[in-house]
Amino acid sequence: MSALRPEARSLPESGIVRALNYGIGRPGLIPLWAGEGDVQTPAFISDAAHRSMQAGETFYTHQRGIPELRETLSAYHRRHYGIGISAEHFFITGSGMQAVQIAMQAVAGSGDEIVIPTPAWPNYAATAHISGTRVIEVPLDFTDDGWTLDIDRLKAACGLKTKAIFINSPANPTGWCATREEVAEIAAFARKRGLWIIADEVYGRYFYEAPLAPSFLEVAEPGDRLLFVDTFSKNWAMTGWRMGWLIAPVELGATIESLIQYNSSGVAVFMQRAGVVALEQGEAFAAEQVARARAGRDLVCGRLAPLNRVHFATPRGAFYLLFSIEGEDDTDALALRLIDEANIGLAPGTAFGSGGERFMRLCFARSRESLDEAMDRLIGWLENN
Ligand SMILES: Cc1ncc(COP(=O)(O)O)c(C=O)c1O
């Protein structure tokens, strides 16, 4: 171990993975720890991949993604955001995670800083850590109005070494969503200071107040330093496929192409064919997933709201509930106890950085029956503890 790079050797174990490794495979356990639902990829999407494989599309391909998928993404964004972004801005990546990785590799390295509101998906900080980039955390506030971001504190956290502000909205794990005004203010600040914004909007459609959450794409001006991350995972139940996309300024094309080449050398053509079908024919399916998540949110919030010991802000977006239990502050231990004693799998808030430590995260993108059963078990456990 001592012969490894310090950045690799000291990578934190993901708290989510720790709980998962402890509980995976337990008979009857209800897994609410990961960021995915319980619905399989629909056949009309999988069939497109089968057809492509059978037609022999099994060779190396365009590093930026096949032209058809990039064109289809351009049309998809025109439809949903009402904005024309030409195909040359789109890059197909091996997951949203890899889009995050490539965005970070492009803008920040050893000695640089990036600013991230927390609690946040742990993979941002870990990705920065690998490259020697320092993460400056700006904790959200847990208030009576829900999770809020103090924009002045975000601005004050940006110093001479800051290269990028990382904004995930709707946010995992808090359900925080930037307002249109906040998005515009952060974009204007970054523009003035010459900072990059890495906008992770993979939950953009999981917004419970409008069809689409306020987006950095809507306030972007030509020349803005904006890298936009999205994925096929969440809208079309494709978490296991590992395919996402990055939207970037055209001038970065050759650099991003090289970063893809030297990280993974592109995404399988047959997966990309399935991606085209998801975007073109998957509208009803995606809408159904969002409706299901909304029902899941209402169910878990409705069941937990009457309990005096449980505190949470109703999530405005994404598909997680972050809640605390009075008297249960050691959430790492609590995650393991709930596996042993209630047979439910939750993620401990310690996994998500400053401000999340005393919370537990629960994914509600699941069937009514399994959520109801999970709530029975959790509430039963609370009565005895
Ligand atoms: C906020 C956020 N961004 C990106 C991702 C990456 O998704 P994937 O790598 O499956 O595309 C996730 C997955 O949970 C996420 O929660």
mmCIF file of C-alpha atoms and ligand atoms in Angstrom:
data_model
loop_
_atom_site.group_PDB
_atom_site.id
_atom_site.type_symbol
_atom_site.label_atom_id
_atom_site.label_comp_id
_atom_site.label_asym_id
_atom_site.label_seq_id
_atom_site.Cartn_x
_atom_site.Cartn_y
_atom_site.Cartn_z
ATOM 1 C CA MET A 1 0.000 0.000 0.000
ATOM 2 C CA SER A 2 2.762 2.473 0.896
ATOM 3 C CA ALA A 3 3.997 2.275 -2.709
ATOM 4 C CA LEU A 4 0.732 3.714 -4.009
ATOM 5 C CA ARG A 5 0.140 7.366 -4.868
ATOM 6 C CA PRO A 6 -1.044 9.065 -1.676
ATOM 7 C CA GLU A 7 -4.182 10.310 -3.469
ATOM 8 C CA ALA A 8 -5.143 6.725 -4.350
ATOM 9 C CA ARG A 9 -4.126 5.245 -1.017
ATOM 10 C CA SER A 10 -6.142 7.760 0.971
ATOM 11 C CA LEU A 11 -9.352 7.572 -1.044
ATOM 12 C CA PRO A 12 -12.227 7.386 1.428
ATOM 13 C CA GLU A 13 -14.407 4.315 1.310
ATOM 14 C CA SER A 14 -17.867 5.403 0.203
ATOM 15 C CA GLY A 15 -20.188 5.203 3.226
ATOM 16 C CA ILE A 16 -22.926 4.048 0.870
ATOM 17 C CA VAL A 17 -20.782 1.154 -0.329
ATOM 18 C CA ARG A 18 -19.886 0.242 3.280
ATOM 19 C CA ALA A 19 -23.548 -0.160 4.208
ATOM 20 C CA LEU A 20 -24.252 -1.959 0.946
ATOM 21 C CA ASN A 21 -21.386 -4.421 1.430
ATOM 22 C CA TYR A 22 -22.619 -5.132 4.948
ATOM 23 C CA GLY A 23 -26.199 -5.822 3.974
ATOM 24 C CA ILE A 24 -26.211 -6.994 0.376
ATOM 25 C CA GLY A 25 -27.755 -10.396 -0.162
ATOM 26 C CA ARG A 26 -29.690 -10.494 3.139
ATOM 27 C CA PRO A 27 -32.967 -12.309 2.533
ATOM 28 C CA GLY A 28 -35.894 -9.899 2.358
ATOM 29 C CA LEU A 29 -33.826 -6.740 2.848
ATOM 30 C CA ILE A 30 -35.393 -3.656 1.242
ATOM 31 C CA PRO A 31 -32.527 -1.774 -0.408
ATOM 32 C CA LEU A 32 -33.062 1.984 -0.312
ATOM 33 C CA TRP A 33 -29.374 2.880 -0.123
ATOM 34 C CA ALA A 34 -28.487 3.362 -3.781
ATOM 35 C CA GLY A 35 -29.631 5.947 -6.300
ATOM 36 C CA GLU A 36 -31.800 3.778 -8.444
ATOM 37 C CA GLY A 37 -35.292 2.443 -8.687
ATOM 38 C CA ASP A 38 -36.592 -1.085 -8.953
ATOM 39 C CA VAL A 39 -37.786 -0.966 -12.567
ATOM 40 C CA GLN A 40 -35.853 -2.741 -15.323
ATOM 41 C CA THR A 41 -34.863 -0.985 -18.527
ATOM 42 C CA PRO A 42 -37.921 -1.322 -20.769
ATOM 43 C CA ALA A 43 -37.714 -3.829 -23.624
ATOM 44 C CA PHE A 44 -38.121 -1.256 -26.382
ATOM 45 C CA ILE A 45 -34.776 0.235 -25.292
ATOM 46 C CA SER A 46 -32.938 -3.047 -24.650
ATOM 47 C CA ASP A 47 -34.155 -4.473 -27.967
ATOM 48 C CA ALA A 48 -32.409 -1.675 -29.850
ATOM 49 C CA ALA A 49 -29.111 -2.716 -28.252
ATOM 50 C CA HIS A 50 -29.702 -6.398 -29.131
ATOM 51 C CA ARG A 51 -30.503 -5.533 -32.737
ATOM 52 C CA SER A 52 -27.369 -3.421 -33.037
ATOM 53 C CA MET A 53 -25.146 -6.149 -31.591
ATOM 54 C CA GLN A 54 -26.667 -8.737 -33.849
ATOM 55 C CA ALA A 55 -26.095 -6.451 -36.818
ATOM 56 C CA GLY A 56 -22.389 -6.533 -35.961
ATOM 57 C CA GLU A 57 -22.013 -3.094 -34.399
ATOM 58 C CA THR A 58 -19.345 -4.360 -32.055
ATOM 59 C CA PHE A 59 -16.329 -2.313 -33.143
ATOM 60 C CA TYR A 60 -14.521 0.762 -31.855
ATOM 61 C CA THR A 61 -16.402 3.933 -32.606
ATOM 62 C CA HIS A 62 -16.439 7.748 -32.548
ATOM 63 C CA GLN A 63 -14.822 8.996 -29.344
ATOM 64 C CA ARG A 64 -17.301 11.861 -29.067
ATOM 65 C CA GLY A 65 -20.264 9.543 -29.586
ATOM 66 C CA ILE A 66 -22.057 8.412 -32.739
ATOM 67 C CA PRO A 67 -23.411 11.343 -34.788
ATOM 68 C CA GLU A 68 -27.005 10.023 -34.583
ATOM 69 C CA LEU A 69 -27.010 10.102 -30.792
ATOM 70 C CA ARG A 70 -25.456 13.557 -30.626
ATOM 71 C CA GLU A 71 -28.085 14.829 -33.082
ATOM 72 C CA THR A 72 -30.854 13.153 -31.105
ATOM 73 C CA LEU A 73 -29.596 14.751 -27.894
ATOM 74 C CA SER A 74 -29.594 18.138 -29.576
ATOM 75 C CA ALA A 75 -33.247 17.621 -30.564
ATOM 76 C CA TYR A 76 -34.104 16.329 -27.058
ATOM 77 C CA HIS A 77 -32.714 19.500 -25.465
ATOM 78 C CA ARG A 78 -34.561 21.690 -27.954
ATOM 79 C CA ARG A 79 -37.785 19.880 -27.029
ATOM 80 C CA HIS A 80 -37.322 20.023 -23.258
ATOM 81 C CA TYR A 81 -35.385 23.213 -22.586
ATOM 82 C CA GLY A 82 -36.546 25.126 -25.663
ATOM 83 C CA ILE A 83 -32.914 25.891 -26.462
ATOM 84 C CA GLY A 84 -30.943 25.175 -29.600
ATOM 85 C CA ILE A 85 -27.671 23.470 -28.687
ATOM 86 C CA SER A 86 -26.026 22.000 -31.776
ATOM 87 C CA ALA A 87 -24.817 18.391 -31.847
ATOM 88 C CA GLU A 88 -21.155 19.401 -31.751
ATOM 89 C CA HIS A 89 -21.583 20.490 -28.112
ATOM 90 C CA PHE A 90 -22.526 16.936 -27.031
ATOM 91 C CA PHE A 91 -20.111 14.222 -25.886
ATOM 92 C CA ILE A 92 -21.248 10.713 -24.991
ATOM 93 C CA THR A 93 -19.577 9.383 -21.868
ATOM 94 C CA GLY A 94 -19.470 6.053 -20.083
ATOM 95 C CA SER A 95 -21.976 7.251 -17.420
ATOM 96 C CA GLY A 96 -22.844 10.517 -15.714
ATOM 97 C CA MET A 97 -20.038 9.616 -13.317
ATOM 98 C CA GLN A 98 -17.557 9.663 -16.179
ATOM 99 C CA ALA A 99 -18.948 12.971 -17.415
ATOM 100 C CA VAL A 100 -18.186 14.352 -13.924
ATOM 101 C CA GLN A 101 -14.705 12.864 -14.068
ATOM 102 C CA ILE A 102 -13.923 14.301 -17.506
ATOM 103 C CA ALA A 103 -15.301 17.714 -16.585
ATOM 104 C CA MET A 104 -13.066 17.784 -13.500
ATOM 105 C CA GLN A 105 -10.013 16.495 -15.378
ATOM 106 C CA ALA A 106 -10.539 19.260 -17.928
ATOM 107 C CA VAL A 107 -10.619 22.157 -15.482
ATOM 108 C CA ALA A 108 -8.874 21.392 -12.181
ATOM 109 C CA GLY A 109 -5.780 19.563 -10.979
ATOM 110 C CA SER A 110 -3.169 19.506 -8.275
ATOM 111 C CA GLY A 111 -3.109 22.720 -6.253
ATOM 112 C CA ASP A 112 -6.462 23.921 -7.604
ATOM 113 C CA GLU A 113 -9.715 24.231 -5.693
ATOM 114 C CA ILE A 114 -13.325 23.537 -6.522
ATOM 115 C CA VAL A 115 -16.272 24.756 -4.500
ATOM 116 C CA ILE A 116 -19.145 22.364 -3.766
ATOM 117 C CA PRO A 117 -22.324 22.863 -1.737
ATOM 118 C CA THR A 118 -22.770 19.955 0.686
ATOM 119 C CA PRO A 119 -24.195 17.487 1.674
ATOM 120 C CA ALA A 120 -23.369 16.219 -1.827
ATOM 121 C CA TRP A 121 -22.956 13.015 -3.793
ATOM 122 C CA PRO A 122 -19.589 11.698 -2.461
ATOM 123 C CA ASN A 123 -18.186 10.989 -5.915
ATOM 124 C CA TYR A 124 -17.486 14.680 -6.564
ATOM 125 C CA ALA A 125 -15.081 15.051 -3.664
ATOM 126 C CA ALA A 126 -13.486 11.668 -4.370
ATOM 127 C CA THR A 127 -12.942 12.541 -8.045
ATOM 128 C CA ALA A 128 -11.296 15.810 -7.021
ATOM 129 C CA HIS A 129 -9.180 13.993 -4.438
ATOM 130 C CA ILE A 130 -7.765 11.605 -7.075
ATOM 131 C CA SER A 131 -6.375 14.501 -9.080
ATOM 132 C CA GLY A 132 -5.090 16.396 -6.042
ATOM 133 C CA THR A 133 -7.765 19.092 -6.323
ATOM 134 C CA ARG A 134 -8.886 20.571 -3.012
ATOM 135 C CA VAL A 135 -12.601 20.629 -2.292
ATOM 136 C CA ILE A 136 -14.018 23.654 -0.503
ATOM 137 C CA GLU A 137 -17.342 22.660 1.016
ATOM 138 C CA VAL A 138 -20.162 25.167 1.429
ATOM 139 C CA PRO A 139 -22.748 23.531 3.698
ATOM 140 C CA LEU A 140 -26.390 24.122 2.859
ATOM 141 C CA ASP A 141 -28.579 25.255 5.765
ATOM 142 C CA PHE A 142 -31.326 23.001 7.100
ATOM 143 C CA THR A 143 -34.086 25.515 7.876
ATOM 144 C CA ASP A 144 -37.835 25.529 8.416
ATOM 145 C CA ASP A 145 -38.118 26.307 4.689
ATOM 146 C CA GLY A 146 -36.064 23.251 3.791
ATOM 147 C CA TRP A 147 -32.457 23.137 2.566
ATOM 148 C CA THR A 148 -31.151 26.517 1.437
ATOM 149 C CA LEU A 149 -27.897 27.724 -0.092
ATOM 150 C CA ASP A 150 -26.357 30.957 1.139
ATOM 151 C CA ILE A 151 -25.102 32.343 -2.191
ATOM 152 C CA ASP A 152 -22.919 34.947 -0.495
ATOM 153 C CA ARG A 153 -21.157 32.162 1.373
ATOM 154 C CA LEU A 154 -20.703 30.292 -1.923
ATOM 155 C CA LYS A 155 -19.154 33.376 -3.495
ATOM 156 C CA ALA A 156 -16.928 34.005 -0.478
ATOM 157 C CA ALA A 157 -15.621 30.427 -0.719
ATOM 158 C CA CYS A 158 -14.209 31.129 -4.203
ATOM 159 C CA GLY A 159 -10.594 32.267 -3.928
ATOM 160 C CA LEU A 160 -7.582 32.711 -6.180
ATOM 161 C CA LYS A 161 -7.102 28.956 -6.579
ATOM 162 C CA THR A 162 -10.750 28.211 -7.394
ATOM 163 C CA LYS A 163 -11.269 26.809 -10.859
ATOM 164 C CA ALA A 164 -14.867 25.675 -10.721
ATOM 165 C CA ILE A 165 -18.118 25.750 -8.818
ATOM 166 C CA PHE A 166 -19.891 22.440 -8.799
ATOM 167 C CA ILE A 167 -23.681 22.691 -8.635
ATOM 168 C CA ASN A 168 -25.933 19.637 -8.438
ATOM 169 C CA SER A 169 -29.563 20.707 -8.728
ATOM 170 C CA PRO A 170 -31.934 19.005 -8.032
ATOM 171 C CA ALA A 171 -29.540 17.683 -5.447
ATOM 172 C CA ASN A 172 -28.598 14.274 -4.196
ATOM 173 C CA PRO A 173 -29.021 13.735 -1.234
ATOM 174 C CA THR A 174 -30.945 16.812 0.012
ATOM 175 C CA GLY A 175 -33.559 17.380 -2.695
ATOM 176 C CA TRP A 176 -32.451 21.028 -2.724
ATOM 177 C CA CYS A 177 -33.197 22.804 -6.012
ATOM 178 C CA ALA A 178 -31.675 26.105 -7.075
ATOM 179 C CA THR A 179 -34.262 28.717 -7.999
ATOM 180 C CA ARG A 180 -34.105 30.380 -11.385
ATOM 181 C CA GLU A 181 -32.729 33.509 -9.667
ATOM 182 C CA GLU A 182 -30.047 31.511 -7.856
ATOM 183 C CA VAL A 183 -28.983 29.801 -11.063
ATOM 184 C CA ALA A 184 -28.743 33.190 -12.806
ATOM 185 C CA GLU A 185 -26.815 34.725 -9.910
ATOM 186 C CA ILE A 186 -24.288 31.893 -9.707
ATOM 187 C CA ALA A 187 -23.840 31.960 -13.499
ATOM 188 C CA ALA A 188 -23.266 35.725 -13.475
ATOM 189 C CA PHE A 189 -20.737 35.436 -10.651
ATOM 190 C CA ALA A 190 -18.831 32.658 -12.435
ATOM 191 C CA ARG A 191 -18.838 34.677 -15.656
ATOM 192 C CA LYS A 192 -17.441 37.727 -13.905
ATOM 193 C CA ARG A 193 -14.742 35.734 -12.144
ATOM 194 C CA GLY A 194 -13.832 33.486 -15.085
ATOM 195 C CA LEU A 195 -14.795 30.329 -13.171
ATOM 196 C CA TRP A 196 -16.155 27.135 -14.630
ATOM 197 C CA ILE A 197 -19.536 25.882 -13.607
ATOM 198 C CA ILE A 198 -19.943 22.138 -13.607
ATOM 199 C CA ALA A 199 -23.710 21.675 -13.540
ATOM 200 C CA ASP A 200 -24.862 18.160 -12.668
ATOM 201 C CA GLU A 201 -28.527 18.119 -13.592
ATOM 202 C CA VAL A 202 -29.089 14.371 -13.828
ATOM 203 C CA TYR A 203 -32.277 14.824 -11.764
ATOM 204 C CA GLY A 204 -33.489 17.796 -13.824
ATOM 205 C CA ARG A 205 -36.769 16.056 -14.630
ATOM 206 C CA TYR A 206 -37.300 14.834 -11.089
ATOM 207 C CA PHE A 207 -38.620 18.216 -10.003
ATOM 208 C CA TYR A 208 -41.944 18.288 -8.194
ATOM 209 C CA GLU A 209 -42.979 21.876 -8.942
ATOM 210 C CA ALA A 210 -42.659 22.004 -12.748
ATOM 211 C CA PRO A 211 -41.727 19.633 -15.589
ATOM 212 C CA LEU A 212 -38.100 20.744 -15.441
ATOM 213 C CA ALA A 213 -35.949 22.241 -12.667
ATOM 214 C CA PRO A 214 -34.324 25.637 -13.295
ATOM 215 C CA SER A 215 -31.249 24.903 -15.398
ATOM 216 C CA PHE A 216 -27.896 26.505 -16.110
ATOM 217 C CA LEU A 217 -28.622 25.821 -19.782
ATOM 218 C CA GLU A 218 -31.435 28.378 -19.637
ATOM 219 C CA VAL A 219 -29.256 31.223 -18.365
ATOM 220 C CA ALA A 220 -26.064 30.390 -20.275
ATOM 221 C CA GLU A 221 -24.605 33.042 -22.541
ATOM 222 C CA PRO A 222 -22.239 32.443 -25.453
ATOM 223 C CA GLY A 223 -18.699 32.078 -24.141
ATOM 224 C CA ASP A 224 -19.768 30.894 -20.687
ATOM 225 C CA ARG A 225 -17.516 28.342 -19.031
ATOM 226 C CA LEU A 226 -20.240 25.768 -18.497
ATOM 227 C CA LEU A 227 -19.879 21.981 -18.413
ATOM 228 C CA PHE A 228 -23.230 20.246 -18.133
ATOM 229 C CA VAL A 229 -23.534 16.645 -16.896
ATOM 230 C CA ASP A 230 -26.466 14.304 -17.564
ATOM 231 C CA THR A 231 -27.141 10.577 -17.798
ATOM 232 C CA PHE A 232 -29.413 7.915 -19.230
ATOM 233 C CA SER A 233 -29.457 6.212 -15.823
ATOM 234 C CA LYS A 234 -32.298 7.953 -14.047
ATOM 235 C CA ASN A 235 -34.937 8.873 -16.670
ATOM 236 C CA TRP A 236 -34.934 5.557 -18.506
ATOM 237 C CA ALA A 237 -33.992 3.067 -15.754
ATOM 238 C CA MET A 238 -30.552 2.459 -17.292
ATOM 239 C CA THR A 239 -28.273 2.639 -14.240
ATOM 240 C CA GLY A 240 -26.463 -0.578 -15.156
ATOM 241 C CA TRP A 241 -25.702 0.528 -18.697
ATOM 242 C CA ARG A 242 -23.189 3.226 -17.773
ATOM 243 C CA MET A 243 -23.949 5.902 -20.349
ATOM 244 C CA GLY A 244 -24.262 9.647 -19.949
ATOM 245 C CA TRP A 245 -23.417 12.874 -21.717
ATOM 246 C CA LEU A 246 -21.536 16.103 -21.310
ATOM 247 C CA ILE A 247 -22.418 19.424 -22.934
ATOM 248 C CA ALA A 248 -19.397 21.660 -23.412
ATOM 249 C CA PRO A 249 -18.242 24.675 -25.420
ATOM 250 C CA VAL A 250 -17.387 23.625 -28.992
ATOM 251 C CA GLU A 251 -13.812 24.902 -28.580
ATOM 252 C CA LEU A 252 -13.173 22.115 -26.062
ATOM 253 C CA GLY A 253 -14.111 19.406 -28.581
ATOM 254 C CA ALA A 254 -10.632 18.049 -29.319
ATOM 255 C CA THR A 255 -9.633 18.106 -25.634
ATOM 256 C CA ILE A 256 -12.740 16.288 -24.468
ATOM 257 C CA GLU A 257 -12.345 13.794 -27.275
ATOM 258 C CA SER A 258 -8.805 13.092 -26.019
ATOM 259 C CA LEU A 259 -9.967 12.798 -22.415
ATOM 260 C CA ILE A 260 -12.562 10.227 -23.497
ATOM 261 C CA GLN A 261 -9.923 8.402 -25.552
ATOM 262 C CA TYR A 262 -7.501 8.194 -22.617
ATOM 263 C CA ASN A 263 -10.124 7.293 -20.012
ATOM 264 C CA SER A 264 -12.346 4.710 -21.655
ATOM 265 C CA SER A 265 -12.011 5.097 -25.445
ATOM 266 C CA GLY A 266 -15.686 5.618 -26.022
ATOM 267 C CA VAL A 267 -19.051 4.010 -25.426
ATOM 268 C CA ALA A 268 -20.237 0.838 -27.228
ATOM 269 C CA VAL A 269 -22.217 1.617 -30.380
ATOM 270 C CA PHE A 270 -25.010 -0.791 -29.431
ATOM 271 C CA MET A 271 -25.555 1.102 -26.188
ATOM 272 C CA GLN A 272 -25.676 4.373 -28.051
ATOM 273 C CA ARG A 273 -28.310 2.947 -30.436
ATOM 274 C CA ALA A 274 -30.400 2.167 -27.373
ATOM 275 C CA GLY A 275 -29.788 5.714 -26.192
ATOM 276 C CA VAL A 276 -31.278 7.091 -29.417
ATOM 277 C CA VAL A 277 -34.403 5.000 -28.857
ATOM 278 C CA ALA A 278 -34.664 6.073 -25.210
ATOM 279 C CA LEU A 279 -34.581 9.741 -26.197
ATOM 280 C CA GLU A 280 -36.953 9.374 -29.136
ATOM 281 C CA GLN A 281 -39.471 6.900 -27.766
ATOM 282 C CA GLY A 282 -38.970 6.983 -24.009
ATOM 283 C CA GLU A 283 -41.050 10.024 -23.131
ATOM 284 C CA ALA A 284 -44.011 8.182 -21.612
ATOM 285 C CA PHE A 285 -41.666 5.873 -19.704
ATOM 286 C CA ALA A 286 -39.623 8.771 -18.273
ATOM 287 C CA ALA A 287 -42.779 10.629 -17.245
ATOM 288 C CA GLU A 288 -43.981 7.474 -15.501
ATOM 289 C CA GLN A 289 -40.699 7.225 -13.534
ATOM 290 C CA VAL A 290 -41.061 10.806 -12.341
ATOM 291 C CA ALA A 291 -44.705 10.203 -11.352
ATOM 292 C CA ARG A 292 -43.635 7.087 -9.477
ATOM 293 C CA ALA A 293 -40.938 9.006 -7.610
ATOM 294 C CA ARG A 294 -43.418 11.724 -6.710
ATOM 295 C CA ALA A 295 -45.801 9.095 -5.309
ATOM 296 C CA GLY A 296 -42.876 7.545 -3.411
ATOM 297 C CA ARG A 297 -41.934 10.925 -1.967
ATOM 298 C CA ASP A 298 -45.489 11.603 -0.849
ATOM 299 C CA LEU A 299 -45.756 8.172 0.714
ATOM 300 C CA VAL A 300 -42.536 8.282 2.770
ATOM 301 C CA CYS A 301 -42.988 11.925 3.790
ATOM 302 C CA GLY A 302 -46.610 11.213 4.744
ATOM 303 C CA ARG A 303 -45.636 8.243 6.894
ATOM 304 C CA LEU A 304 -42.702 9.947 8.648
ATOM 305 C CA ALA A 305 -44.172 13.447 9.134
ATOM 306 C CA PRO A 306 -46.273 12.531 12.219
ATOM 307 C CA LEU A 307 -43.240 11.153 14.083
ATOM 308 C CA ASN A 308 -41.861 13.685 16.562
ATOM 309 C CA ARG A 309 -38.381 12.197 16.560
ATOM 310 C CA VAL A 310 -37.933 12.324 12.789
ATOM 311 C CA HIS A 311 -36.923 15.554 11.025
ATOM 312 C CA PHE A 312 -36.672 16.268 7.321
ATOM 313 C CA ALA A 313 -37.389 18.820 4.627
ATOM 314 C CA THR A 314 -39.776 17.576 1.940
ATOM 315 C CA PRO A 315 -37.544 17.206 -1.123
ATOM 316 C CA ARG A 316 -38.377 19.564 -3.992
ATOM 317 C CA GLY A 317 -36.507 17.394 -6.460
ATOM 318 C CA ALA A 318 -34.376 14.265 -7.034
ATOM 319 C CA PHE A 319 -35.545 11.005 -5.422
ATOM 320 C CA TYR A 320 -34.073 10.902 -1.949
ATOM 321 C CA LEU A 321 -35.297 11.713 1.516
ATOM 322 C CA LEU A 322 -32.642 12.925 3.934
ATOM 323 C CA PHE A 323 -33.949 12.619 7.468
ATOM 324 C CA SER A 324 -32.573 12.661 10.992
ATOM 325 C CA ILE A 325 -33.726 10.750 14.058
ATOM 326 C CA GLU A 326 -33.409 12.477 17.413
ATOM 327 C CA GLY A 327 -31.012 10.603 19.683
ATOM 328 C CA GLU A 328 -29.401 8.745 16.771
ATOM 329 C CA ASP A 329 -26.363 10.799 15.778
ATOM 330 C CA ASP A 330 -23.938 8.002 14.888
ATOM 331 C CA THR A 331 -25.415 7.385 11.457
ATOM 332 C CA ASP A 332 -22.642 5.013 10.327
ATOM 333 C CA ALA A 333 -23.594 2.666 13.162
ATOM 334 C CA LEU A 334 -27.290 3.339 12.604
ATOM 335 C CA ALA A 335 -27.081 2.208 8.957
ATOM 336 C CA LEU A 336 -25.689 -1.146 10.093
ATOM 337 C CA ARG A 337 -28.203 -1.493 12.931
ATOM 338 C CA LEU A 338 -31.124 -0.838 10.604
ATOM 339 C CA ILE A 339 -29.819 -3.599 8.350
ATOM 340 C CA ASP A 340 -29.543 -6.019 11.275
ATOM 341 C CA GLU A 341 -32.626 -4.997 13.209
ATOM 342 C CA ALA A 342 -35.129 -3.726 10.598
ATOM 343 C CA ASN A 343 -33.859 -5.343 7.380
ATOM 344 C CA ILE A 344 -33.807 -2.057 5.487
ATOM 345 C CA GLY A 345 -30.794 -0.609 3.697
ATOM 346 C CA LEU A 346 -30.219 3.160 4.067
ATOM 347 C CA ALA A 347 -27.156 5.305 3.373
ATOM 348 C CA PRO A 348 -25.524 7.125 6.319
ATOM 349 C CA GLY A 349 -25.309 10.903 5.989
ATOM 350 C CA THR A 350 -21.600 10.851 6.837
ATOM 351 C CA ALA A 351 -21.054 9.782 3.214
ATOM 352 C CA PHE A 352 -22.136 13.177 1.879
ATOM 353 C CA GLY A 353 -19.771 15.691 3.480
ATOM 354 C CA SER A 354 -20.334 18.621 5.821
ATOM 355 C CA GLY A 355 -23.845 19.119 7.077
ATOM 356 C CA GLY A 356 -25.044 15.593 6.316
ATOM 357 C CA GLU A 357 -23.527 13.713 9.257
ATOM 358 C CA ARG A 358 -26.609 13.297 11.414
ATOM 359 C CA PHE A 359 -28.972 12.342 8.566
ATOM 360 C CA MET A 360 -29.862 9.117 6.806
ATOM 361 C CA ARG A 361 -30.622 8.946 3.079
ATOM 362 C CA LEU A 362 -33.442 6.886 1.679
ATOM 363 C CA CYS A 363 -34.192 6.430 -2.046
ATOM 364 C CA PHE A 364 -37.932 6.556 -2.735
ATOM 365 C CA ALA A 365 -37.893 5.697 -6.456
ATOM 366 C CA ARG A 366 -39.594 2.399 -5.745
ATOM 367 C CA SER A 367 -42.922 0.620 -5.734
ATOM 368 C CA ARG A 368 -45.629 1.692 -3.292
ATOM 369 C CA GLU A 369 -45.628 -1.803 -1.744
ATOM 370 C CA SER A 370 -41.924 -1.918 -0.965
ATOM 371 C CA LEU A 371 -41.907 1.651 0.399
ATOM 372 C CA ASP A 372 -44.921 0.937 2.577
ATOM 373 C CA GLU A 373 -43.236 -2.174 3.927
ATOM 374 C CA ALA A 374 -39.984 -0.252 4.499
ATOM 375 C CA MET A 375 -41.890 2.422 6.425
ATOM 376 C CA ASP A 376 -43.644 -0.264 8.523
ATOM 377 C CA ARG A 377 -40.245 -1.667 9.433
ATOM 378 C CA LEU A 378 -38.651 1.717 10.161
ATOM 379 C CA ILE A 379 -41.566 2.963 12.243
ATOM 380 C CA GLY A 380 -41.718 -0.363 14.100
ATOM 381 C CA TRP A 381 -37.994 -0.083 14.829
ATOM 382 C CA LEU A 382 -38.417 3.494 16.096
ATOM 383 C CA GLU A 383 -41.135 2.361 18.506
ATOM 384 C CA ASN A 384 -38.664 -0.055 20.091
ATOM 385 C CA ASN A 385 -35.555 2.127 20.115
HETATM 386 C C1 LIG B 1 -26.034 13.630 -8.486
HETATM 387 C C2 LIG B 1 -25.602 12.502 -9.343
HETATM 388 N N1 LIG B 1 -24.859 12.757 -10.419
HETATM 389 C C3 LIG B 1 -24.448 11.786 -11.243
HETATM 390 C C4 LIG B 1 -24.795 10.483 -10.992
HETATM 391 C C5 LIG B 1 -24.239 9.465 -11.936
HETATM 392 O O1 LIG B 1 -25.093 8.586 -12.513
HETATM 393 P P1 LIG B 1 -24.539 7.506 -13.516
HETATM 394 O O2 LIG B 1 -23.068 7.368 -13.295
HETATM 395 O O3 LIG B 1 -25.284 6.262 -13.238
HETATM 396 O O4 LIG B 1 -24.805 8.039 -14.883
HETATM 397 C C6 LIG B 1 -25.539 10.147 -9.859
HETATM 398 C C7 LIG B 1 -25.872 8.757 -9.526
HETATM 399 O O5 LIG B 1 -26.385 8.425 -8.500
HETATM 400 C C8 LIG B 1 -25.966 11.203 -9.020
HETATM 401 O O6 LIG B 1 -26.703 10.961 -7.927
#
